[in-house]
Amino acid sequence: SEQVEAGIKVNFPWGLTGTASYFDITRGNVSTPDRNNPGFQVQTGEVRSKGAEVELAYQVTDQWFVQGGYAFTDAKITKGNPDEIGNRFQNIPEHQANIWTHYRFDQGLLENLTLSTGVNFVGDRPLDSAGTVELPNFTTWDLGASYSYKSVKLELFANNVLDKRYFIANDFGLTVFPGDPRTIMGRISLKY
């Protein structure tokens, strides 16, 4: 691999922090379909990924925190089977984004209760390097709550609250799985 990356980090006095970076990565010996032996892979490909990432975090008040991020990735096949050169590389979305926020109550009846919510977006991505199938984009919404009392902490999480149906693929793009459905879980922690 050859990688070039540059970035900046900012920390403003009013509570806003952030990072931004640019990257250009060329990866060789990437597995590509063996046209002479269907179902097999050979390490003859090359992929070049260029893009940028931005992350911001803001402590709005002592109780309220917000963070978010966005990534753009242009991953193209630069060497491999002739019909794949110039195509987007499998299973890499061009666009990804997320935003998350927490609010912690520090007085009254709700003291020590923290409520959280977040949204994750994953853009469409090719299932295979030939570009014959594309997995659609999806957005999921998550919720969380935690309560602490002395040395005990109670937590409740709800992921994919709207039960969004979406699909993910393995690294080789050979198998597609449904994404996790709505999931609710709890946890009790004890510090001693």
Coordinates of C-alpha atoms in Angstrom, one line a residue:
S1 CA 0.0 0.0 0.0
E2 CA 1.0 3.6 -0.6
Q3 CA -0.8 6.2 1.5
V4 CA -0.8 10.0 1.7
E5 CA -2.9 11.6 4.4
A6 CA -3.1 15.2 5.7
G7 CA -5.4 16.7 8.3
I8 CA -6.1 19.4 10.7
K9 CA -7.5 19.5 14.2
V10 CA -9.3 22.5 15.7
N11 CA -10.3 23.2 19.3
F12 CA -12.3 26.4 19.8
P13 CA -12.6 27.9 23.3
W14 CA -16.5 27.8 23.2
G15 CA -16.6 24.0 23.2
L16 CA -16.5 23.1 19.4
T17 CA -13.8 20.7 18.4
G18 CA -13.2 19.0 15.0
T19 CA -10.9 17.2 12.7
A20 CA -10.7 17.2 8.9
S21 CA -8.5 14.9 6.8
Y22 CA -7.8 14.1 3.2
F23 CA -6.4 10.7 2.1
D24 CA -5.1 9.1 -1.1
I25 CA -4.4 5.3 -0.7
T26 CA -3.3 2.9 -3.4
R27 CA -3.5 -0.7 -2.4
G28 CA -2.0 -3.5 -4.6
N29 CA -2.5 -7.3 -4.7
V30 CA -6.2 -6.8 -4.2
S31 CA -8.3 -10.0 -4.8
T32 CA -10.2 -10.0 -8.1
P33 CA -12.4 -12.7 -9.6
D34 CA -10.4 -15.3 -11.5
R35 CA -12.0 -15.3 -15.0
N36 CA -10.4 -18.7 -15.8
N37 CA -11.7 -20.4 -12.6
P38 CA -15.2 -19.0 -11.6
G39 CA -15.7 -18.9 -7.9
F40 CA -12.0 -18.3 -7.2
Q41 CA -10.0 -15.1 -6.6
V42 CA -6.5 -14.0 -7.7
Q43 CA -4.4 -11.2 -6.3
T44 CA -3.8 -9.1 -9.3
G45 CA -5.9 -6.0 -8.7
E46 CA -5.2 -2.5 -7.5
V47 CA -7.6 0.0 -5.9
R48 CA -7.1 3.7 -5.4
S49 CA -9.2 5.4 -2.7
K50 CA -9.3 9.1 -2.4
G51 CA -11.5 11.1 -0.1
A52 CA -12.1 13.2 3.0
E53 CA -13.5 12.9 6.5
V54 CA -14.8 15.6 8.8
E55 CA -15.8 15.1 12.4
L56 CA -17.2 17.7 14.7
A57 CA -18.0 17.6 18.4
Y58 CA -19.7 20.4 20.4
Q59 CA -20.3 20.6 24.2
V60 CA -23.4 22.8 23.9
T61 CA -23.8 23.0 27.7
D62 CA -22.4 21.1 30.7
Q63 CA -25.2 18.6 30.2
W64 CA -25.7 18.5 26.4
F65 CA -23.1 17.1 23.9
V66 CA -23.4 16.7 20.1
Q67 CA -21.1 15.0 17.7
G68 CA -21.3 14.2 14.0
G69 CA -19.2 13.1 11.1
Y70 CA -19.1 12.7 7.3
A71 CA -16.9 10.7 5.0
F72 CA -16.5 10.8 1.2
T73 CA -14.6 7.9 -0.4
D74 CA -13.9 7.6 -4.1
A75 CA -12.6 4.0 -4.4
K76 CA -11.9 3.0 -8.0
I77 CA -10.3 -0.1 -9.5
T78 CA -7.1 1.0 -11.3
K79 CA -5.8 -2.5 -12.2
G80 CA -7.5 -5.9 -12.6
N81 CA -9.9 -7.5 -15.0
P82 CA -10.4 -5.2 -18.1
D83 CA -14.1 -4.9 -17.6
E84 CA -13.7 -3.7 -14.0
I85 CA -11.1 -1.0 -14.4
G86 CA -12.6 2.4 -13.5
N87 CA -15.5 0.8 -11.6
R88 CA -16.2 1.6 -8.0
F89 CA -14.6 -1.0 -5.6
Q90 CA -17.0 -3.4 -4.0
N91 CA -18.7 -2.7 -0.7
I92 CA -17.4 0.8 -0.2
P93 CA -20.0 3.6 0.0
E94 CA -19.1 7.0 -1.4
H95 CA -21.0 8.7 1.4
Q96 CA -21.3 7.9 5.1
A97 CA -22.6 10.2 7.9
N98 CA -23.6 10.1 11.5
I99 CA -24.8 12.4 14.2
W100 CA -25.2 11.6 17.9
T101 CA -26.3 13.5 20.9
H102 CA -26.4 13.0 24.7
Y103 CA -28.2 14.9 27.4
R104 CA -27.3 14.3 31.1
F105 CA -29.6 15.6 33.8
D106 CA -27.7 16.9 36.8
Q107 CA -30.5 18.0 39.2
G108 CA -34.1 17.3 40.2
L109 CA -35.9 14.0 39.9
L110 CA -34.0 13.0 36.8
E111 CA -30.6 13.6 38.2
N112 CA -28.0 11.1 36.9
L113 CA -30.2 10.1 33.9
T114 CA -28.6 10.4 30.5
L115 CA -30.6 10.2 27.3
S116 CA -29.0 9.6 23.9
T117 CA -30.0 9.4 20.3
G118 CA -28.2 9.0 17.0
V119 CA -28.6 8.5 13.3
N120 CA -26.3 6.6 10.9
F121 CA -26.3 6.9 7.1
V122 CA -24.5 4.5 4.8
G123 CA -24.7 5.3 1.0
D124 CA -25.2 2.8 -1.8
R125 CA -22.3 0.6 -2.6
P126 CA -21.5 -1.9 -5.4
L127 CA -21.8 -5.6 -4.3
D128 CA -19.2 -6.7 -6.8
S129 CA -16.3 -5.0 -8.7
A130 CA -18.1 -5.6 -12.0
G131 CA -20.8 -3.2 -10.9
T132 CA -23.6 -5.6 -11.7
V133 CA -25.5 -5.2 -8.4
E134 CA -25.7 -2.3 -6.0
L135 CA -26.7 -2.4 -2.4
P136 CA -29.0 0.5 -1.6
N137 CA -28.3 3.2 1.0
F138 CA -29.8 3.0 4.4
T139 CA -30.3 5.1 7.5
T140 CA -30.8 3.7 11.0
W141 CA -31.8 5.5 14.2
D142 CA -30.6 4.5 17.7
L143 CA -31.7 5.4 21.2
G144 CA -30.1 5.0 24.6
A145 CA -30.7 5.8 28.3
S146 CA -28.5 5.3 31.3
Y147 CA -29.0 5.9 35.0
S148 CA -26.4 5.9 37.7
Y149 CA -26.9 5.6 41.4
K150 CA -23.9 5.3 43.7
S151 CA -21.9 2.3 42.3
V152 CA -24.7 0.9 40.1
K153 CA -25.3 1.9 36.5
L154 CA -28.4 0.8 34.5
E155 CA -28.4 1.1 30.7
L156 CA -31.0 0.5 28.0
F157 CA -30.2 0.6 24.3
A158 CA -32.5 0.4 21.2
N159 CA -30.8 0.1 17.9
N160 CA -32.5 0.4 14.5
V161 CA -35.6 1.8 16.3
L162 CA -37.7 2.0 13.1
D163 CA -36.7 -1.6 12.2
K164 CA -35.3 -0.4 8.9
R165 CA -34.6 -3.3 6.5
Y166 CA -31.1 -3.0 5.0
F167 CA -28.4 -5.3 3.6
I168 CA -24.7 -5.7 4.2
A169 CA -22.1 -7.8 2.3
N170 CA -19.0 -9.7 3.3
D171 CA -15.6 -8.3 2.3
F172 CA -15.5 -10.2 -0.9
G173 CA -19.0 -9.2 -2.1
L174 CA -20.0 -12.9 -2.4
T175 CA -22.7 -13.0 0.2
V176 CA -25.4 -10.6 1.3
F177 CA -26.9 -10.6 4.7
P178 CA -29.8 -8.6 6.1
G179 CA -28.8 -6.0 8.6
D180 CA -29.7 -6.2 12.3
P181 CA -33.4 -5.7 12.9
R182 CA -34.6 -3.6 15.8
T183 CA -32.6 -4.7 18.9
I184 CA -33.3 -3.7 22.5
M185 CA -30.8 -4.6 25.2
G186 CA -30.0 -3.7 28.7
R187 CA -27.0 -3.8 31.0
I188 CA -26.4 -3.5 34.7
S189 CA -22.9 -2.5 35.9
L190 CA -21.5 -2.4 39.4
K191 CA -18.4 -0.6 40.4
Y192 CA -16.5 -1.7 43.5

